[in-house]
Coordinates of C-alpha atoms in Angstrom, one line a residue:
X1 CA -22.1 -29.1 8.4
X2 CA -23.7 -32.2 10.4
X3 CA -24.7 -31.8 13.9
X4 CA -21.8 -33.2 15.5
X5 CA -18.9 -31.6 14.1
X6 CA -16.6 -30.2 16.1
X7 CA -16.1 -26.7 16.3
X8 CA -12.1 -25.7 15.7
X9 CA -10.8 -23.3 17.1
X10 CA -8.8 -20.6 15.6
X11 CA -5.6 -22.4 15.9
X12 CA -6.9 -25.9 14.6
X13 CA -8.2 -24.2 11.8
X14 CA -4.7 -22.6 11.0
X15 CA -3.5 -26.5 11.4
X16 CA -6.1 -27.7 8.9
X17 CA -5.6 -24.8 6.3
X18 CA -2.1 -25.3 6.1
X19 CA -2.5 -29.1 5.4
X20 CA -4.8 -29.1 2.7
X21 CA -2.8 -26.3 0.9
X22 CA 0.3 -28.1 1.5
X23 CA -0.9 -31.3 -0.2
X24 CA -0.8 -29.7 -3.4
X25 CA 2.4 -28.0 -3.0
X26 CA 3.0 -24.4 -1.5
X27 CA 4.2 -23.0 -5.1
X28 CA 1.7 -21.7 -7.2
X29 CA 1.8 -20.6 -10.8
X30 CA 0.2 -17.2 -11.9
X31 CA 0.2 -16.3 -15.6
X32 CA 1.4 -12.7 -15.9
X33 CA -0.2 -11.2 -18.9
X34 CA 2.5 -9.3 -21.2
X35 CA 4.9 -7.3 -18.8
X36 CA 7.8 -10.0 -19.3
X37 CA 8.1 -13.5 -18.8
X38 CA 5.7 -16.5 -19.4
X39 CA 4.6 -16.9 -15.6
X40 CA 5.4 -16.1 -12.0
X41 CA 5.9 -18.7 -9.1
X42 CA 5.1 -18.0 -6.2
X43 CA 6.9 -19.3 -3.4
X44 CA 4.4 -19.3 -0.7
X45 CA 4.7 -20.7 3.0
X46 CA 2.6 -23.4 4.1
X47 CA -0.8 -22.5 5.0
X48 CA -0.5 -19.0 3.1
X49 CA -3.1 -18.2 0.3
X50 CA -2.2 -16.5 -2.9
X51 CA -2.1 -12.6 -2.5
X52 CA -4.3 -10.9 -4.6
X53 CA -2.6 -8.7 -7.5
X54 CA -3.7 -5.9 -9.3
X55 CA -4.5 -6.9 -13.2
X56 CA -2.7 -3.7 -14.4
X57 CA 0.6 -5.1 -12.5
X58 CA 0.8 -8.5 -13.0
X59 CA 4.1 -10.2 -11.2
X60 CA 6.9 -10.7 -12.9
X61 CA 10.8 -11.7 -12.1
X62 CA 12.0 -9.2 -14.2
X63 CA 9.6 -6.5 -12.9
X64 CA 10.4 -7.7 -9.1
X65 CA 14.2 -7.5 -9.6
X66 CA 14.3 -3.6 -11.2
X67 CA 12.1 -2.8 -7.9
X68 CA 14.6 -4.2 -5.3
X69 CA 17.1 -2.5 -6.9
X70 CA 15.0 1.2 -7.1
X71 CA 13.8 0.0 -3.2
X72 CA 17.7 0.0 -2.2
X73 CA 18.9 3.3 -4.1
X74 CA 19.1 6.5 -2.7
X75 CA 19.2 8.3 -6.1
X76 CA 15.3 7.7 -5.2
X77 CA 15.9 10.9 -3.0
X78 CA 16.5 14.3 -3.6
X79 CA 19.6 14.4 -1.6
X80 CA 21.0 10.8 -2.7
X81 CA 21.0 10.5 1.3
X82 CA 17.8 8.2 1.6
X83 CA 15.8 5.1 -0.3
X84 CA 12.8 2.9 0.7
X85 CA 15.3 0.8 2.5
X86 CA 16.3 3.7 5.1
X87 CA 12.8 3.3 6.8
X88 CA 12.4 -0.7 5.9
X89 CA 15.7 -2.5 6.7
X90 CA 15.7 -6.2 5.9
X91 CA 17.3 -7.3 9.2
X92 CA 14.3 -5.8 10.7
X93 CA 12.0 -7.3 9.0
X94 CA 11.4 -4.0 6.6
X95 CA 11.2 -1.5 9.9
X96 CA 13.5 1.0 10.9
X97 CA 14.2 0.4 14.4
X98 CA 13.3 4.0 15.3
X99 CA 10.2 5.4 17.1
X100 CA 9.4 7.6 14.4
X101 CA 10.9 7.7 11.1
X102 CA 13.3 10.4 9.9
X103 CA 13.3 11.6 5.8
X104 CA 16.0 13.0 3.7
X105 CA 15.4 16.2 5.3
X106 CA 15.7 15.1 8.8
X107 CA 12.2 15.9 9.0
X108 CA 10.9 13.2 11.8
X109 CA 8.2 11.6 10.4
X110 CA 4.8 11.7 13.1
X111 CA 4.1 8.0 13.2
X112 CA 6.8 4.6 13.0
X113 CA 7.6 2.6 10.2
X114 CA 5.0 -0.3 9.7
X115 CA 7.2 -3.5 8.4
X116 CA 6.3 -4.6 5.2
X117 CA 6.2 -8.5 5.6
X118 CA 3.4 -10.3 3.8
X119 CA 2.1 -6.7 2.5
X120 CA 0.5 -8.3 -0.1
X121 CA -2.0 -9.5 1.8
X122 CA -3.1 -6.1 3.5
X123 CA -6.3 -4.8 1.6
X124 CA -5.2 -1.1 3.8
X125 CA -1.6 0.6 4.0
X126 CA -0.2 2.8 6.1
X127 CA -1.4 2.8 10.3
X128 CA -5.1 4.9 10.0
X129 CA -5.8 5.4 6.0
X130 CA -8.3 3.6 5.2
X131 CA -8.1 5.3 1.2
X132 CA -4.9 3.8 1.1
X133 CA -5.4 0.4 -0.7
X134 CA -2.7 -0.1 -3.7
X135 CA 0.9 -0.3 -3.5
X136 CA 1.3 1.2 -6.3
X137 CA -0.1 4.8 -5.6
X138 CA 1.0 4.2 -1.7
X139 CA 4.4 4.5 -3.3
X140 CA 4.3 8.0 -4.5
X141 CA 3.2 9.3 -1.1
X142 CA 7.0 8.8 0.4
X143 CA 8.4 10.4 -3.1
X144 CA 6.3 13.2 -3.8
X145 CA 4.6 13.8 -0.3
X146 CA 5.7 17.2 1.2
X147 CA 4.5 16.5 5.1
X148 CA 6.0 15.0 6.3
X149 CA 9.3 15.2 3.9
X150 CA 10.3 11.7 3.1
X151 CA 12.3 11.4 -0.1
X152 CA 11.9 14.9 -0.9
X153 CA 11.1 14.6 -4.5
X154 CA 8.1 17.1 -4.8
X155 CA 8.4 19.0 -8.3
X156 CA 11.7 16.6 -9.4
X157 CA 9.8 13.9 -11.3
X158 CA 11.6 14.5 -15.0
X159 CA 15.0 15.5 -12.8
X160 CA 14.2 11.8 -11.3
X161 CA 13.3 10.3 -14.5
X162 CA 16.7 11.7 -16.2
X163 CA 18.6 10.7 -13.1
X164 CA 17.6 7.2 -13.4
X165 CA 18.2 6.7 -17.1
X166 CA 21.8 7.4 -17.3
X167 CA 22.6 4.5 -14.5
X168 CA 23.5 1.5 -17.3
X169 CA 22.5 -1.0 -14.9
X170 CA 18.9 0.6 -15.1
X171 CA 19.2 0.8 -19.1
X172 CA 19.1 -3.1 -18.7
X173 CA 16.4 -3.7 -16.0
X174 CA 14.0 -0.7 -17.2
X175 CA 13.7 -2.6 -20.6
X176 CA 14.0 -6.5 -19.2
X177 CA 10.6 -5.1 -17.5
X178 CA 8.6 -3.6 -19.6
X179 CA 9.7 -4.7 -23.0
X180 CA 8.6 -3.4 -26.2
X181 CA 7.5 0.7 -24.6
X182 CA 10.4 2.8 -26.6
X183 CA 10.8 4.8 -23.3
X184 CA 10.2 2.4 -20.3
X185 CA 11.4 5.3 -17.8
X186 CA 8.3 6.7 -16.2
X187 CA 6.8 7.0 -13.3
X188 CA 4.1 4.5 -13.2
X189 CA 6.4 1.6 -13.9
X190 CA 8.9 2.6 -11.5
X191 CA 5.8 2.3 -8.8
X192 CA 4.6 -0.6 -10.4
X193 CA 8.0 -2.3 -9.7
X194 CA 8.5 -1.2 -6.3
X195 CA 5.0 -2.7 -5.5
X196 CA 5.9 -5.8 -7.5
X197 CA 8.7 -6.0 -4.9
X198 CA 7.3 -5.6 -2.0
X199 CA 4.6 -7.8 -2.7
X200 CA 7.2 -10.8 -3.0
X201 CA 8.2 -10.3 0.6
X202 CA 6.6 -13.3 1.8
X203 CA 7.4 -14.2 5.2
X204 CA 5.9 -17.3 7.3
X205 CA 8.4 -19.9 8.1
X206 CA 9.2 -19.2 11.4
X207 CA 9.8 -21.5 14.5
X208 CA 6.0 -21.4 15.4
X209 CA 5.1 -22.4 11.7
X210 CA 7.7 -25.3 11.5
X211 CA 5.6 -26.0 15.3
X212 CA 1.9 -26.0 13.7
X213 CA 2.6 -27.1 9.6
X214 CA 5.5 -29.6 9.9
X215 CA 4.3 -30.9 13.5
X216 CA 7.9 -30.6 15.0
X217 CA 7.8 -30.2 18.4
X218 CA 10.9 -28.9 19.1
X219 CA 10.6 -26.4 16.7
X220 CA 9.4 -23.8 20.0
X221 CA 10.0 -24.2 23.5
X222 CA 7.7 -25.5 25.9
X223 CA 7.5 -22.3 27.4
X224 CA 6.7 -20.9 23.8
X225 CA 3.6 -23.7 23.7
X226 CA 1.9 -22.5 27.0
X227 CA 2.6 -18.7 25.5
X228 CA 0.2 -20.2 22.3
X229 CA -2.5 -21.1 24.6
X230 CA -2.7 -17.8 26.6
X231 CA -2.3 -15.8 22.7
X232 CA -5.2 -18.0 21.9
X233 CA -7.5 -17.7 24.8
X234 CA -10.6 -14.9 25.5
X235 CA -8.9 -14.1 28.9
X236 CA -6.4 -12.5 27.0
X237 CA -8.3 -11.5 23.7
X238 CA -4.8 -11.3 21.3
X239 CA -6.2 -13.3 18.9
X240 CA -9.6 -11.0 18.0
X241 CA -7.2 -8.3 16.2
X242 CA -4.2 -11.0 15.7
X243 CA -5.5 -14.0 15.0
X244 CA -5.4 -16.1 11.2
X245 CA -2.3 -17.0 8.9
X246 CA -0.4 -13.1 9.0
X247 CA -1.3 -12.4 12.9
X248 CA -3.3 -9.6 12.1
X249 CA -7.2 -9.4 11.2
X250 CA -7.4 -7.5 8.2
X251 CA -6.3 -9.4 5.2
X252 CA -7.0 -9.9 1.8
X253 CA -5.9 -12.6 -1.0
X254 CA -7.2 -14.9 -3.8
X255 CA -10.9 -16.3 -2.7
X256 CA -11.5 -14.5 0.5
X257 CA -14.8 -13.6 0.3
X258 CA -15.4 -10.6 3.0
X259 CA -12.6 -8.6 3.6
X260 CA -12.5 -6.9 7.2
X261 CA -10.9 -3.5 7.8
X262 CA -10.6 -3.1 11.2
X263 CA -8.9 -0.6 13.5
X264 CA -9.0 -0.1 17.2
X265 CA -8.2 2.0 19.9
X266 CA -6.4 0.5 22.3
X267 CA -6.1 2.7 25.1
X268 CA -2.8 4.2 24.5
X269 CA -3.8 7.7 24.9
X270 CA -6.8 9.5 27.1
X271 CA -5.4 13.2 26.9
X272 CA -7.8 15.4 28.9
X273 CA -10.3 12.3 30.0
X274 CA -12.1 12.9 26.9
X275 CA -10.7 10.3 24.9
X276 CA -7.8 12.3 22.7
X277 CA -5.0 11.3 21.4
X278 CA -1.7 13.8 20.7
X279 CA -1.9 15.9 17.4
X280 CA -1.1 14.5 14.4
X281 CA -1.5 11.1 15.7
X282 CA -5.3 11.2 15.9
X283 CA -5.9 8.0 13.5
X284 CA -8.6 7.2 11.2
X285 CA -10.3 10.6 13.0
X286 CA -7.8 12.3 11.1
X287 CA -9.1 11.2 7.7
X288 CA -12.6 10.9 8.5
X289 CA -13.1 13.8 11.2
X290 CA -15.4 11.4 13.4
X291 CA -15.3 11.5 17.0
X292 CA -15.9 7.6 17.0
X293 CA -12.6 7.1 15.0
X294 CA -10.5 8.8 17.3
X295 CA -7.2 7.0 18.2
X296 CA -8.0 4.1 16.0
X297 CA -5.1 2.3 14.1
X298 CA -4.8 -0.7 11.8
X299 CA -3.4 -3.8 13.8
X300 CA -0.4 -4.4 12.6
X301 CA 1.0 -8.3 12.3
X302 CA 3.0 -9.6 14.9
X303 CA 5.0 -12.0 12.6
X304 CA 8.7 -10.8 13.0
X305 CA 7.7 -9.0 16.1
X306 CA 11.2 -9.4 18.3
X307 CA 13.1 -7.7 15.7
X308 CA 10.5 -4.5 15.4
X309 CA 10.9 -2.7 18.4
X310 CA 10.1 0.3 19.1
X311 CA 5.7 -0.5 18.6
X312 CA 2.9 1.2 18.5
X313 CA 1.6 3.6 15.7
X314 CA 4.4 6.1 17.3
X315 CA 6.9 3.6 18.7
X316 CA 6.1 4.9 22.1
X317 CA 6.2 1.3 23.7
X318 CA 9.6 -0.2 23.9
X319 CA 9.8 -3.4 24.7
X320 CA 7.5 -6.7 24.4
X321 CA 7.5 -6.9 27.9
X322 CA 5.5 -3.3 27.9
X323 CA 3.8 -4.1 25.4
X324 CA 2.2 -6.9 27.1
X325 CA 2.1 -4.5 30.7
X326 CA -0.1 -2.2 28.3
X327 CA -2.3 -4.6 27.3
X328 CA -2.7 -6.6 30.7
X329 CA -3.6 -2.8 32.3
X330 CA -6.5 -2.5 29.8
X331 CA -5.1 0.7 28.5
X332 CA -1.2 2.8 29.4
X333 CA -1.4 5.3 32.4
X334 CA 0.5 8.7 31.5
X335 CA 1.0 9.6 35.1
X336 CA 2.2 13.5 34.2
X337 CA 3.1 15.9 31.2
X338 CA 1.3 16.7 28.1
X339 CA -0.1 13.3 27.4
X340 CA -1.0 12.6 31.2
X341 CA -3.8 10.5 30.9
X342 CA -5.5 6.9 32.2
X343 CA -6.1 5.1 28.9
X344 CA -8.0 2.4 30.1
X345 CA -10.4 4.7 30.6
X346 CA -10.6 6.2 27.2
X347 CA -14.1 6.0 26.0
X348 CA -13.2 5.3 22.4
X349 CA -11.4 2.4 23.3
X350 CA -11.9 -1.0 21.8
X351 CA -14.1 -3.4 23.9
X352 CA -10.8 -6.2 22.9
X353 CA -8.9 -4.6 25.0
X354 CA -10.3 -5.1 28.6
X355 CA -7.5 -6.0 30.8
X356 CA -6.6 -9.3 32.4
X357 CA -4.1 -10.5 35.3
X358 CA -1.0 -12.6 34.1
X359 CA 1.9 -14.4 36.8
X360 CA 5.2 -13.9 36.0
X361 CA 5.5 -17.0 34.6
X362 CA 2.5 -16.7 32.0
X363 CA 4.2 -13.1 31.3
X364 CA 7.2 -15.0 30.3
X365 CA 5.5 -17.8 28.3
X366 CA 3.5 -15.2 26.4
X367 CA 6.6 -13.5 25.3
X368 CA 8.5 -16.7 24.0
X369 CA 5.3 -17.2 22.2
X370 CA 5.3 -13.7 20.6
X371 CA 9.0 -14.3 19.9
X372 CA 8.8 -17.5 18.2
X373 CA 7.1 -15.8 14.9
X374 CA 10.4 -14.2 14.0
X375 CA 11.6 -15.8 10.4
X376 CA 15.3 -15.7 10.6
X377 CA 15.4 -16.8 7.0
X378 CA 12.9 -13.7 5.6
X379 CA 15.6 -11.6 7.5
X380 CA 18.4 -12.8 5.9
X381 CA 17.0 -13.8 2.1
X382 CA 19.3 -12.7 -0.7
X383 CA 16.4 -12.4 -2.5
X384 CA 15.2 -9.5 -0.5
X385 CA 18.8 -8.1 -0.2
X386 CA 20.4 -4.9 -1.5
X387 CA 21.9 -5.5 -4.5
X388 CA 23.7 -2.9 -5.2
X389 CA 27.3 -3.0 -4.6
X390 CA 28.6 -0.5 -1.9
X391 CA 30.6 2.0 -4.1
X392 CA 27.8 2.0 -6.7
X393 CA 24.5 2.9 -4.6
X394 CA 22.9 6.3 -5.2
X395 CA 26.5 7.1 -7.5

């Protein structure tokens, strides 16, 4: 690079990105190998790279289509009560609205539903596994995973398998996606399918992305604008764990070179002024059993964030406007009870999360900001819809 170029900043680089891609059209083809169909096209946002998909599940339409309809029925539970879309509602941009999830059991899951917008390009699932890297085995853990109870279906495969085969609509979308196996019903294709769908739940055309790809200005408000420059600016330090296309640091897709897996402790917690956080919640500690990794969780993306209240790993913060208090404070004061605590001072924290002063006004501006990455279209998408018809789901 000569001398005298500039040096963008995270934001102009966004800009830049998104240009160049869009010049040769957001829609990319990908050949899909032998599943079904001649190709996929994907129909990606400006500025968005190509997610990265396993070779043993390539993407098809017909593979996508059986997966929204096994995401949507609870005959995917052992009660009938309960399907992926319980915990991932569409109009909440695939959360649940709840602090903590709740399974077909009623058991209260420890930790909050992570939306699944643009999961295809997280190389991690889940808040603090870092093992958990493929949607397709990610799946089975819901189905088959007996704590927490989610779909209850522990020691039920073949009763699952049955189940599924007499529904005629399945007879029909079972063989459109895997054509030519005798018995298509198993479980590996119906996980391949759910990932398939998930991974089409592309979401970035939002007010702010009309604002930075399309150059319309009165895509966000003005207020929204001065909200980008605090977002964007080390006072504040958002952009170190939610910066690039997705909002969040640790993505993956087609030509990334080094793929960063981060998670942080951000002061949430400081049980006993040694730095704990409340059992089960312990984060990455919990997989790894290291000291250092206590209270550390992936970053989630902030795309969609006014409709995926409550946040935090355990939906313990309500509101944006707490969430930015938290974050301004350096860390949540518990001022009595169990988890009575000073996170700021927790010694595991992340060295991001410092503290800063906002006025009111910035306050404000930050929040229009944050609320301006909502996609009202991802939200509402018939492509993403149930499409089961009422009397028919889980029947």
């Amino acid at each position: 690079m000569p001398a005298f170029a500039p040096r963008l900043s995270d934001v102009e680089r966004w800009q830049l990105v998104a240009h160049l891609r869009t010049l040769g059209g957001v829609k990319l083809d990908v050949r899909t190998g032998t599943d079904a169909g001649p190709r996929y096209v994907w129909d990606l946002p400006p500025g968005f790279p190509r997610p990265r998909v396993p070779a043993d599940n390539p993407m098809t339409v017909e593979k996508i289509e059986l997966g929204r309809y096994l995401f949507y029925d609870t005959r995917m539970s052992i009660n009938q009560t309960t399907s992926c879309a319980t915990c991932h509602r569409q109009e909440l941009a695939f959360t649940d609205g709840k602090a903590r999830a709740v399974g077909a059991t009623e058991q209260i899951h420890p930790r909050s539903s992570m939306g699944l917008a643009n999961i295809a390009y997280s190389p991690v699932l889940t808040w603090a596994n870092p093992t958990q890297r493929k949607l397709e085995t990610q799946a089975l853990v819901p189905m088959f995973g007996e704590d927490p109870v989610e779909m209850g279906l522990s020691g039920m495969e073949s009763y699952l398998l049955a189940r599924l085969a007499m529904v005629p609509e399945y007879q029909k979308l079972f063989a459109a996606a895997y054509p030519g196996q005798e018995n298509p019903f198993s479980l590996a294709n119906i996980t391949r399918a759910i990932a398939s769908f998930e991974r089409s739940l592309l979401s970035g055309r939002s007010p702010y992305d009309r604002y930075r790809t399309s150059a319309d200005q009165s895509a966000i408000s003005e207020s929204a604008r001065r909200g980008e420059s605090l977002f964007f600016d080390e006072r504040t330090e958002c952009f170190h764990c939610h910066g690039g296309f997705n909002f969040t640091e640790t993505v993956d897709y087609v030509g990334k070179g080094f793929v960063e897996v981060e998670f942080h402790n951000t002061g949430l917690y400081n049980l006993g002024a040694a730095g704990a956080y409340p059992a089960p919640n312990t984060g990455v500690h919990a997989v790894s059993d290291d000291e250092e990794d206590m209270g550390r969780f992936k970053a989630p993306s902030l795309r969609n964030i006014a409709v995926t209240a409550p946040y935090m790993h355990d939906g313990s913060i309500v509101t944006i406007e707490d969430a930015i208090a938290h974050y301004e404070a350096g860390g949540r004061t518990i001022a009595s009870g169990p988890n009575k605590g000073v996170g700021a001072n927790n010694p595991h924290k992340s060295s991001f999360v410092k503290g800063f002063t906002l006025t009111p006004q910035e306050r404000a501006d930050l929040k229009a900001f944050l609320e301006s990455l909502t996609d009202r279209d991802f939200i509402t998408d018939e492509r993403f819809a149930d499409p089961w018809p009422s009397h028919q789901r889980g029947q």
